[in-house]
Coordinates of C-alpha atoms and ligand atoms in Angstrom, one line a residue:
M1 CA -9.0 -33.2 -7.8
L2 CA -7.5 -30.6 -5.2
H3 CA -6.5 -28.3 -8.1
Q4 CA -9.9 -28.5 -9.8
R5 CA -11.9 -27.9 -6.7
L6 CA -9.7 -24.8 -6.0
V7 CA -10.2 -23.5 -9.5
D8 CA -13.9 -24.1 -9.3
A9 CA -14.0 -22.1 -6.0
L10 CA -11.6 -19.3 -6.8
G11 CA -11.1 -19.2 -10.6
A12 CA -8.0 -20.2 -12.4
D13 CA -6.1 -17.0 -12.0
A14 CA -6.2 -17.3 -8.2
V15 CA -4.7 -20.9 -8.1
K16 CA -1.1 -21.6 -8.7
T17 CA 0.3 -25.0 -9.2
A18 CA 3.3 -24.5 -11.6
P19 CA 6.6 -25.6 -10.1
E20 CA 8.1 -22.2 -10.2
D21 CA 5.2 -20.7 -8.5
L22 CA 5.2 -23.3 -5.8
R23 CA 8.9 -22.6 -5.2
A24 CA 8.4 -18.9 -5.0
Y25 CA 6.0 -19.4 -2.2
S26 CA 8.1 -22.0 -0.3
F27 CA 10.5 -19.1 1.0
D28 CA 10.2 -16.4 3.6
A29 CA 12.9 -14.1 4.6
Y30 CA 14.4 -16.7 7.0
T31 CA 14.4 -20.0 5.0
Q32 CA 13.0 -22.2 2.3
G33 CA 10.5 -25.0 3.4
R34 CA 8.9 -27.8 1.2
L35 CA 6.9 -27.1 -1.9
P36 CA 3.3 -26.7 -1.2
S37 CA 0.6 -28.6 -3.2
A38 CA -1.1 -25.5 -4.3
V39 CA -0.8 -21.7 -3.6
V40 CA -4.2 -19.8 -3.7
L41 CA -4.8 -16.0 -3.6
P42 CA -8.4 -15.5 -2.3
S43 CA -10.0 -12.1 -2.7
N44 CA -12.5 -12.3 0.0
T45 CA -13.7 -14.2 3.3
R46 CA -16.0 -16.4 1.3
E47 CA -13.3 -17.6 -0.8
V48 CA -11.1 -18.2 2.2
S49 CA -13.9 -20.2 3.8
A50 CA -14.1 -22.4 0.6
I51 CA -10.4 -23.0 0.6
V52 CA -10.5 -24.3 4.2
K53 CA -13.3 -26.6 3.4
I54 CA -11.6 -28.0 0.4
A55 CA -8.3 -28.5 2.5
R56 CA -10.3 -30.3 5.1
D57 CA -11.9 -32.7 2.5
C58 CA -8.6 -33.4 0.8
G59 CA -6.6 -33.8 4.1
E60 CA -4.3 -30.8 3.2
P61 CA -2.7 -28.6 5.8
V62 CA -3.3 -24.7 5.4
V63 CA -0.4 -22.3 5.7
P64 CA -1.4 -18.7 5.8
R65 CA 0.9 -16.1 4.1
G66 CA 1.3 -12.3 4.2
A67 CA 4.1 -10.7 2.6
G68 CA 6.7 -13.4 3.5
T69 CA 8.9 -11.0 5.4
G70 CA 8.9 -13.2 8.5
L71 CA 12.3 -14.1 9.9
C72 CA 11.5 -17.4 11.7
G73 CA 10.0 -19.6 8.8
G74 CA 6.4 -18.9 10.0
A75 CA 5.0 -18.8 6.5
V76 CA 6.9 -21.6 4.9
P77 CA 5.2 -25.0 4.2
V78 CA 7.0 -27.6 6.1
D79 CA 4.4 -30.3 5.4
G80 CA 3.3 -29.3 1.9
G81 CA -0.3 -28.2 1.8
I82 CA -2.2 -25.1 0.6
V83 CA -0.3 -21.8 1.0
V84 CA -3.2 -19.1 1.4
S85 CA -1.5 -15.8 0.3
F86 CA -3.5 -12.8 1.5
T87 CA -2.0 -10.3 -0.8
R88 CA -5.1 -9.7 -2.8
M89 CA -7.1 -9.1 0.3
N90 CA -5.6 -5.6 0.7
R91 CA -8.5 -3.2 1.1
V92 CA -9.6 -0.9 3.9
L93 CA -13.2 -2.2 4.4
A94 CA -14.3 0.6 6.8
Y95 CA -12.6 3.7 7.8
E96 CA -14.0 5.6 10.9
P97 CA -11.6 8.5 11.7
A98 CA -14.0 10.0 14.3
R99 CA -13.9 6.8 16.2
R100 CA -10.2 6.3 15.5
R101 CA -10.5 3.1 14.1
A102 CA -10.5 1.1 10.7
C103 CA -11.4 -2.4 9.5
V104 CA -8.9 -3.8 7.0
Q105 CA -8.2 -7.0 5.2
P106 CA -5.2 -8.9 6.3
G107 CA -3.2 -8.3 3.1
L108 CA -3.2 -4.6 3.5
I109 CA 0.5 -3.3 3.8
N110 CA 1.1 -1.8 7.1
L111 CA 2.4 1.6 5.9
D112 CA -0.6 2.0 3.6
L113 CA -2.8 2.2 6.6
S114 CA -1.0 5.1 8.1
Q115 CA -0.8 6.8 4.8
T116 CA -4.6 6.7 4.5
A117 CA -5.2 7.8 8.0
G118 CA -2.6 10.6 7.8
R119 CA -5.0 12.7 5.9
D120 CA -7.0 12.9 8.9
G121 CA -4.1 13.5 11.4
L122 CA -4.1 9.8 12.4
F123 CA -1.7 6.9 12.1
Y124 CA -1.4 3.1 12.9
A125 CA 1.2 2.9 15.6
P126 CA 2.9 -0.6 15.2
D127 CA 5.8 0.1 12.9
P128 CA 8.1 -2.9 12.2
S129 CA 11.1 -1.9 10.1
S130 CA 9.5 -4.0 7.3
Q131 CA 6.4 -1.8 7.5
R132 CA 6.7 -0.7 3.7
I133 CA 6.0 -4.5 2.7
S134 CA 4.8 -6.5 5.6
T135 CA 1.1 -6.9 6.0
I136 CA -1.3 -6.3 8.8
G137 CA -2.4 -9.9 8.9
G138 CA 1.3 -11.0 9.2
N139 CA 1.9 -8.3 11.8
I140 CA -1.2 -9.6 13.8
A141 CA -0.1 -13.3 13.5
T142 CA 3.5 -12.4 14.8
N143 CA 2.4 -9.6 17.3
A144 CA 4.9 -7.6 15.4
G145 CA 6.9 -4.8 17.3
G146 CA 8.9 -2.0 16.0
P147 CA 10.9 1.1 17.0
H148 CA 7.9 2.9 18.2
C149 CA 6.5 0.0 20.3
L150 CA 8.6 1.4 23.3
S151 CA 5.8 3.8 24.1
Y152 CA 2.9 2.7 21.9
G153 CA 3.0 -1.0 22.6
T154 CA 3.0 -3.9 20.1
T155 CA 0.5 -5.0 17.7
M156 CA -1.7 -6.6 20.4
N157 CA -2.3 -3.1 21.8
H158 CA -3.8 -2.0 18.6
V159 CA -6.2 -4.7 17.5
L160 CA -9.8 -4.4 18.5
A161 CA -11.6 -7.3 16.7
L162 CA -10.8 -9.9 14.3
E163 CA -12.9 -11.9 11.7
I164 CA -11.5 -15.5 11.7
V165 CA -12.0 -18.4 9.4
D166 CA -12.0 -21.6 11.6
D167 CA -10.9 -25.1 10.9
C168 CA -14.3 -26.1 9.5
G169 CA -14.3 -23.0 7.1
E170 CA -16.9 -21.1 9.3
V171 CA -16.5 -17.5 10.1
F172 CA -16.6 -15.9 13.5
M173 CA -15.8 -12.5 15.2
T174 CA -13.7 -11.8 18.3
D175 CA -14.2 -8.4 20.0
I176 CA -12.3 -7.0 22.9
D177 CA -15.1 -4.6 23.8
R178 CA -17.5 -7.4 24.6
P179 CA -17.7 -9.4 27.8
G180 CA -16.4 -13.1 27.9
Y181 CA -13.1 -14.5 27.0
D182 CA -10.7 -12.2 25.1
L183 CA -10.2 -14.3 22.1
T184 CA -8.6 -11.5 20.2
A185 CA -5.7 -11.7 22.4
A186 CA -5.5 -15.6 21.8
F187 CA -5.1 -14.9 18.1
V188 CA -2.6 -12.1 18.1
G189 CA 0.8 -13.9 18.0
S190 CA -0.7 -17.2 17.2
E191 CA 1.5 -17.3 14.1
G192 CA -1.5 -18.8 12.0
T193 CA -1.9 -21.9 14.0
L194 CA -5.5 -21.2 15.4
G195 CA -7.3 -19.9 12.3
L196 CA -7.0 -17.4 9.4
V197 CA -7.5 -13.7 10.0
T198 CA -9.7 -12.5 7.3
A199 CA -10.5 -9.0 8.7
A200 CA -9.2 -6.7 11.5
W201 CA -10.6 -3.8 13.2
V202 CA -7.6 -1.8 14.4
R203 CA -6.9 1.3 16.6
L204 CA -5.8 4.4 15.0
M205 CA -3.9 7.1 16.9
R206 CA -3.7 10.9 16.6
L207 CA -0.5 12.1 15.1
P208 CA 1.4 13.9 17.8
E209 CA 1.6 17.7 17.7
S210 CA 5.3 17.8 18.0
V211 CA 8.2 15.2 17.2
R212 CA 11.8 15.6 17.9
V213 CA 14.7 13.2 17.1
W214 CA 18.2 13.4 18.8
P215 CA 20.9 11.3 17.5
A216 CA 23.7 10.9 20.3
T217 CA 27.1 9.2 19.9
F218 CA 28.9 7.4 22.5
P219 CA 32.6 5.8 22.7
D220 CA 31.2 2.3 23.4
V221 CA 28.0 0.3 23.6
E222 CA 28.3 0.2 27.5
S223 CA 28.0 3.8 28.0
A224 CA 25.1 4.0 25.4
S225 CA 23.3 1.1 27.2
D226 CA 23.7 2.9 30.6
A227 CA 22.2 6.0 29.0
V228 CA 19.2 4.0 27.8
S229 CA 18.7 2.7 31.4
A230 CA 19.1 6.1 32.9
I231 CA 16.5 7.7 30.5
I232 CA 13.9 5.3 31.5
A233 CA 14.9 5.4 35.2
A234 CA 14.2 9.2 35.0
G235 CA 10.5 8.5 34.2
I236 CA 10.8 9.4 30.5
V237 CA 9.5 6.9 28.0
P238 CA 10.7 8.2 24.6
T239 CA 8.6 7.1 21.6
A240 CA 11.7 5.3 20.3
L241 CA 15.2 4.5 21.8
E242 CA 17.2 2.7 19.3
M243 CA 20.8 1.7 19.3
M244 CA 23.5 0.8 16.5
D245 CA 26.9 -0.3 17.1
A246 CA 29.9 0.9 15.1
I247 CA 29.8 -1.9 12.6
A248 CA 26.2 -1.2 11.8
T249 CA 26.6 2.5 11.8
R250 CA 29.3 2.4 9.1
A251 CA 27.3 0.0 6.9
V252 CA 24.1 2.1 7.3
E253 CA 26.0 5.3 6.5
A254 CA 27.7 3.9 3.6
A255 CA 24.3 2.7 2.1
F256 CA 22.1 5.5 3.0
A257 CA 24.3 8.7 3.8
A258 CA 21.7 9.4 6.5
G259 CA 23.8 11.6 8.7
Y260 CA 25.3 9.3 11.2
P261 CA 28.9 9.8 12.3
T262 CA 31.1 6.7 11.4
D263 CA 33.6 7.2 14.1
A264 CA 31.3 6.4 17.1
G265 CA 31.5 3.3 19.2
A266 CA 27.6 3.4 19.4
V267 CA 24.8 5.6 18.1
L268 CA 21.4 6.1 20.0
L269 CA 18.6 7.4 18.0
I270 CA 16.2 9.0 20.5
E271 CA 12.7 10.2 19.5
H272 CA 10.1 11.7 21.6
A273 CA 6.6 12.9 20.6
G274 CA 3.9 14.9 22.3
L275 CA 2.9 18.5 23.0
E276 CA 5.3 21.2 21.7
D277 CA 5.1 23.0 25.1
D278 CA 6.5 19.9 26.8
M279 CA 9.5 19.3 24.3
N280 CA 12.1 21.7 25.4
G281 CA 11.9 20.2 29.0
Y282 CA 12.2 16.6 27.6
E283 CA 15.1 17.9 25.4
S284 CA 17.2 19.3 28.2
E285 CA 16.5 16.5 30.5
I286 CA 17.6 13.9 27.8
A287 CA 20.6 15.9 26.8
R288 CA 21.7 16.1 30.4
I289 CA 21.4 12.3 30.9
V290 CA 23.4 11.3 27.8
R291 CA 26.0 13.8 28.6
D292 CA 26.3 12.5 32.1
H293 CA 26.7 9.1 30.5
G294 CA 29.6 9.9 28.4
A295 CA 28.0 10.9 25.1
N296 CA 30.6 12.4 22.6
S297 CA 28.1 14.2 20.7
W298 CA 24.4 15.1 20.8
R299 CA 22.2 17.2 18.6
A300 CA 18.6 17.7 17.5
A301 CA 17.5 16.8 13.9
R302 CA 16.6 20.2 12.5
S303 CA 13.9 19.4 9.8
Q304 CA 11.5 16.6 8.9
A305 CA 13.8 15.8 6.0
E306 CA 16.6 15.2 8.4
R307 CA 14.5 13.1 10.7
D308 CA 13.3 11.0 7.8
A309 CA 16.9 10.4 6.7
L310 CA 17.9 9.2 10.1
W311 CA 14.8 6.9 10.4
A312 CA 15.3 5.6 6.8
G313 CA 19.0 4.6 7.7
R314 CA 17.8 3.0 10.8
K315 CA 14.9 1.1 9.3
G316 CA 16.8 0.2 6.4
A317 CA 19.8 -1.2 8.4
A318 CA 19.1 -4.9 7.5
G319 CA 19.5 -4.1 3.7
A320 CA 22.8 -2.2 4.5
M321 CA 24.3 -5.4 5.6
G322 CA 25.0 -6.2 2.0
R323 CA 27.9 -3.8 2.4
I324 CA 29.5 -6.3 4.7
A325 CA 28.8 -9.6 3.3
P326 CA 26.4 -11.2 0.7
N327 CA 24.1 -12.9 3.4
Y328 CA 23.1 -12.2 6.9
Y329 CA 21.2 -13.9 9.4
L330 CA 19.1 -11.7 11.8
Q331 CA 18.8 -13.1 15.4
D332 CA 16.1 -11.8 17.7
V333 CA 16.5 -12.1 21.4
C334 CA 15.3 -10.0 24.5
V335 CA 16.9 -9.3 27.7
R336 CA 16.4 -6.8 30.5
R337 CA 17.7 -3.3 29.7
S338 CA 20.1 -3.5 32.8
V339 CA 22.0 -6.4 31.3
L340 CA 22.3 -5.1 27.8
P341 CA 26.1 -4.4 28.3
Q342 CA 26.7 -8.0 29.3
A343 CA 24.7 -9.3 26.3
L344 CA 26.5 -7.0 23.8
H345 CA 29.9 -8.1 25.3
A346 CA 28.8 -11.7 25.0
I347 CA 27.8 -11.3 21.4
E348 CA 31.1 -9.6 20.5
R349 CA 32.9 -12.6 22.2
I350 CA 30.8 -15.0 20.2
A351 CA 31.6 -13.2 16.9
H352 CA 35.2 -13.4 17.8
D353 CA 35.1 -17.1 18.6
Y354 CA 33.3 -17.9 15.4
K355 CA 35.4 -15.5 13.2
L356 CA 32.1 -13.8 12.0
T357 CA 31.2 -10.2 11.8
M358 CA 28.1 -9.2 13.7
A359 CA 26.4 -5.9 13.6
N360 CA 24.0 -4.8 16.3
V361 CA 21.0 -2.6 15.4
F362 CA 18.2 -3.0 18.0
H363 CA 15.4 -1.6 20.0
A364 CA 17.5 -0.8 23.0
G365 CA 14.6 0.7 25.1
D366 CA 13.0 -2.8 25.1
G367 CA 16.1 -4.8 25.5
N368 CA 15.3 -6.4 22.2
L369 CA 18.7 -7.3 20.4
H370 CA 19.1 -8.1 16.8
P371 CA 22.6 -9.2 16.1
M372 CA 23.0 -9.5 12.4
I373 CA 25.5 -12.3 11.6
C374 CA 27.0 -11.6 8.3
Y375 CA 28.3 -14.5 6.1
D376 CA 28.7 -15.9 2.7
K377 CA 26.4 -18.8 2.2
R378 CA 28.7 -20.4 -0.5
D379 CA 31.0 -21.1 2.4
I380 CA 29.6 -24.2 4.3
K381 CA 31.9 -23.6 7.2
Q382 CA 30.6 -20.2 7.6
V383 CA 27.1 -21.4 7.3
T384 CA 27.7 -23.9 10.1
A385 CA 29.4 -21.2 12.2
V386 CA 26.3 -19.0 11.7
I387 CA 23.9 -21.8 13.0
E388 CA 26.1 -22.6 16.0
S389 CA 26.7 -18.8 17.0
G390 CA 23.0 -18.1 16.6
N391 CA 22.2 -20.9 19.1
E392 CA 24.9 -19.6 21.5
I393 CA 23.2 -16.2 21.3
L394 CA 20.0 -17.8 22.3
R395 CA 21.5 -19.6 25.2
M396 CA 23.2 -16.4 26.3
A397 CA 19.9 -14.6 26.3
I398 CA 18.3 -17.3 28.3
D399 CA 21.1 -17.4 30.8
L400 CA 20.8 -13.7 31.3
G401 CA 17.2 -14.2 32.3
G402 CA 15.8 -13.1 28.8
T403 CA 13.8 -14.8 26.0
V404 CA 14.2 -16.3 22.7
S405 CA 12.3 -13.9 20.7
G406 CA 11.5 -10.2 21.1
E407 CA 9.1 -9.8 18.2
H408 CA 9.9 -11.9 15.2
G409 CA 8.1 -15.1 16.5
I410 CA 8.8 -18.6 16.9
G411 CA 7.8 -20.2 13.6
F412 CA 9.6 -23.1 12.4
E413 CA 13.1 -21.9 13.5
K414 CA 12.9 -21.5 17.3
R415 CA 10.3 -24.1 18.3
E416 CA 12.7 -26.4 20.0
A417 CA 14.0 -23.5 22.0
M418 CA 10.4 -23.2 23.4
T419 CA 11.3 -25.9 25.9
Q420 CA 14.1 -23.9 27.3
I421 CA 11.8 -21.1 28.4
Y422 CA 8.4 -22.8 29.2
T423 CA 7.8 -25.7 31.5
T424 CA 5.8 -28.8 30.2
Q425 CA 2.8 -27.6 31.8
D426 CA 3.1 -24.1 30.1
L427 CA 3.5 -25.8 26.8
A428 CA 0.7 -28.2 27.5
A429 CA -1.7 -25.2 28.3
M430 CA -0.8 -23.8 24.9
A431 CA -1.3 -27.1 23.0
N432 CA -4.7 -27.4 24.6
V433 CA -5.7 -24.1 23.3
R434 CA -4.6 -25.1 19.9
E435 CA -6.4 -28.3 20.2
V436 CA -9.7 -26.4 20.8
F437 CA -9.4 -24.2 17.6
D438 CA -7.5 -26.7 15.4
P439 CA -7.9 -30.3 16.5
R440 CA -6.9 -31.5 13.1
R441 CA -3.6 -29.4 13.5
A442 CA -4.1 -28.2 9.9
F443 CA -3.3 -24.7 10.3
N444 CA 0.3 -23.9 9.8
P445 CA 1.7 -27.3 11.2
E446 CA 5.1 -27.7 12.6
K447 CA 5.1 -24.2 14.0
I448 CA 5.7 -22.8 17.4
F449 CA 5.5 -26.2 19.3
P450 CA 8.5 -28.5 19.6
V451 CA 8.6 -31.8 17.8
G452 CA 6.2 -34.3 19.4
V453 CA 4.3 -31.7 21.4
R454 CA 0.7 -32.9 22.1
C455 CA -1.1 -31.8 25.1
A456 CA 1.1 -32.9 28.3
E457 CA 3.6 -34.6 26.2
V458 CA 6.3 -31.9 26.3
A459 CA 9.6 -33.2 27.3
P460 CA 12.1 -30.5 28.5
I461 CA 15.4 -30.5 26.7
A462 CA 18.1 -31.4 29.2
Ligands
FAD1 C1 14.3 -6.1 6.9 C2 13.2 -6.7 8.0 C3 12.9 -6.0 9.1 C4 12.0 -6.4 10.0 N1 11.8 -5.7 11.0 C5 10.8 -6.2 11.9 C6 10.5 -5.3 13.1 O1 11.0 -4.1 13.4 N2 9.5 -5.9 14.0 C7 9.0 -7.0 13.7 O2 8.2 -7.4 14.7 N3 9.2 -7.7 12.7 C8 10.3 -7.4 11.7 N4 10.5 -8.1 10.8 C9 9.8 -9.4 10.6 C10 8.5 -9.4 9.8 O3 8.5 -8.5 8.9 C11 7.3 -9.4 10.6 O4 7.2 -10.6 11.5 C12 6.0 -9.3 10.0 O5 5.0 -9.2 10.9 C13 5.6 -10.4 9.0 O6 4.6 -9.9 8.1 P1 4.4 -10.6 6.6 O7 3.2 -9.9 6.1 O8 5.6 -10.6 5.9 O9 3.8 -12.0 7.1 P2 4.6 -13.5 6.7 O10 6.0 -13.5 7.0 O11 4.0 -13.8 5.4 O12 3.9 -14.3 7.7 C14 4.2 -14.3 9.2 C15 3.3 -15.2 10.0 O13 1.9 -14.8 10.0 C16 1.1 -15.8 9.6 N5 0.0 -15.3 8.8 C17 0.2 -14.2 7.9 N6 -1.1 -13.8 7.4 C18 -1.9 -14.4 8.3 C19 -3.4 -14.3 8.4 N7 -4.1 -13.7 7.5 N8 -3.9 -15.1 9.3 C20 -3.2 -16.0 10.1 N9 -1.9 -16.0 10.0 C21 -1.3 -15.3 9.0 C22 2.1 -16.7 8.7 O14 1.5 -18.0 8.7 C23 3.2 -16.6 9.5 O15 3.2 -17.6 10.6 C24 11.4 -7.8 9.8 C25 11.7 -8.4 8.7 C26 12.5 -8.0 7.8 C27 12.8 -8.8 6.5

């Protein structure tokens, strides 16, 4: 009955129930979930609305899905249900360069929007390293960040209004320009648990007049971390301030030949953008700070091609981990910039204790660490060590006053850790919001909230 009703609403080509299709949609970049009852690929909001109504009638959960690049199990079905893949809803619905905004369907690939806007000297600022493949809808649902979010802000700073399909299959709009509750903010980062985003008005920014990129090398991660804090303390907010440790730099260079020196203890990739007249001043000030903090080398990338190569290496770092081991687990925690050296030391110790290789490639300016734990999943002992060491990194971040996710979200993976950073009352307030939008708890069940959470029933982990 479910299958036939979906086919009647969307056409046979948009409904998948063959076991091999269900399997393909039971994964994201983090893990595999249960097989869903069906996968649907709607083309417009009307079809999404029909899917939600059918799901409601049949008592099926609804699991929204963008490109499946999420790193916390957000898009995997944990409780069966209907996976709604938005990849066919990938059009720019309205493009208003004069007003610096566009309305897009959620399945549009992030980079495609900047490529469209680039012809008018505009771009879409949130740039997760997955931007060649991840979707605007997935980015909105996770409040995605990226290297350039240090100065431009995360996805939430660039979403103006959303079209939402609610739990009854009805359509409503949120709009930050109108008075009343800011429901747009409630939906950004809600990981598909409140409703389905079927269109988004997003902000476009003017491409900067001038961009400079400076790779700097340091003997160790401590001196590089101190330079990061000193740059910000000097009142300079570069557009990006990224760090790679020695293990990561060697893997990236082997994979991309991007131009990074392989004998450094740490590399900082510093980018600043703005008016050309201001650039020489920034360049000499940043050069002075990194030298004062022990940089071994410092240079300016001379051409666009050189800048592109450096960024391709940095953004492709996760793929380069294949040079170290067949598998990697990418952790995502956030600490204050001032405690970055302690956090990096702790990660080194944890790697040593568990006999694992951990490479660090991260958004240093935000204190957002991404230790990549390299392993071979055919070795069960290593798998256990990866899980335990990942948990230890989480605890370390919390102990340093940080948090359990910088940008990848909570999803299925980190929901139990929520009790370690929120009080019972905090979680109950969030659960209450969910109750309003999704009383049936049909949208993306088993995500964000720890097991057993209903309003005011959250028991903190001892
Ligand atoms: C190599 C690599 C690098 C990465 N780099 C970054 C990075 O720099 N910064 C960063 O933030 N993340 C990064 N990520 C993580 C991931 O790419 C982001 O979380 C991204 O936003 C997910 O987009 P997606 O289209 O793949 O969504 P999916 O993984 O398919 O889904 C993510 C979440 O969004 C929900 N969702 C999707 N579409 C909708 C919709 N239309 N309505 C409601 N909910 C929806 C899903 O249910 C799920 O909870 C990286 C991942 C990889 C593999």
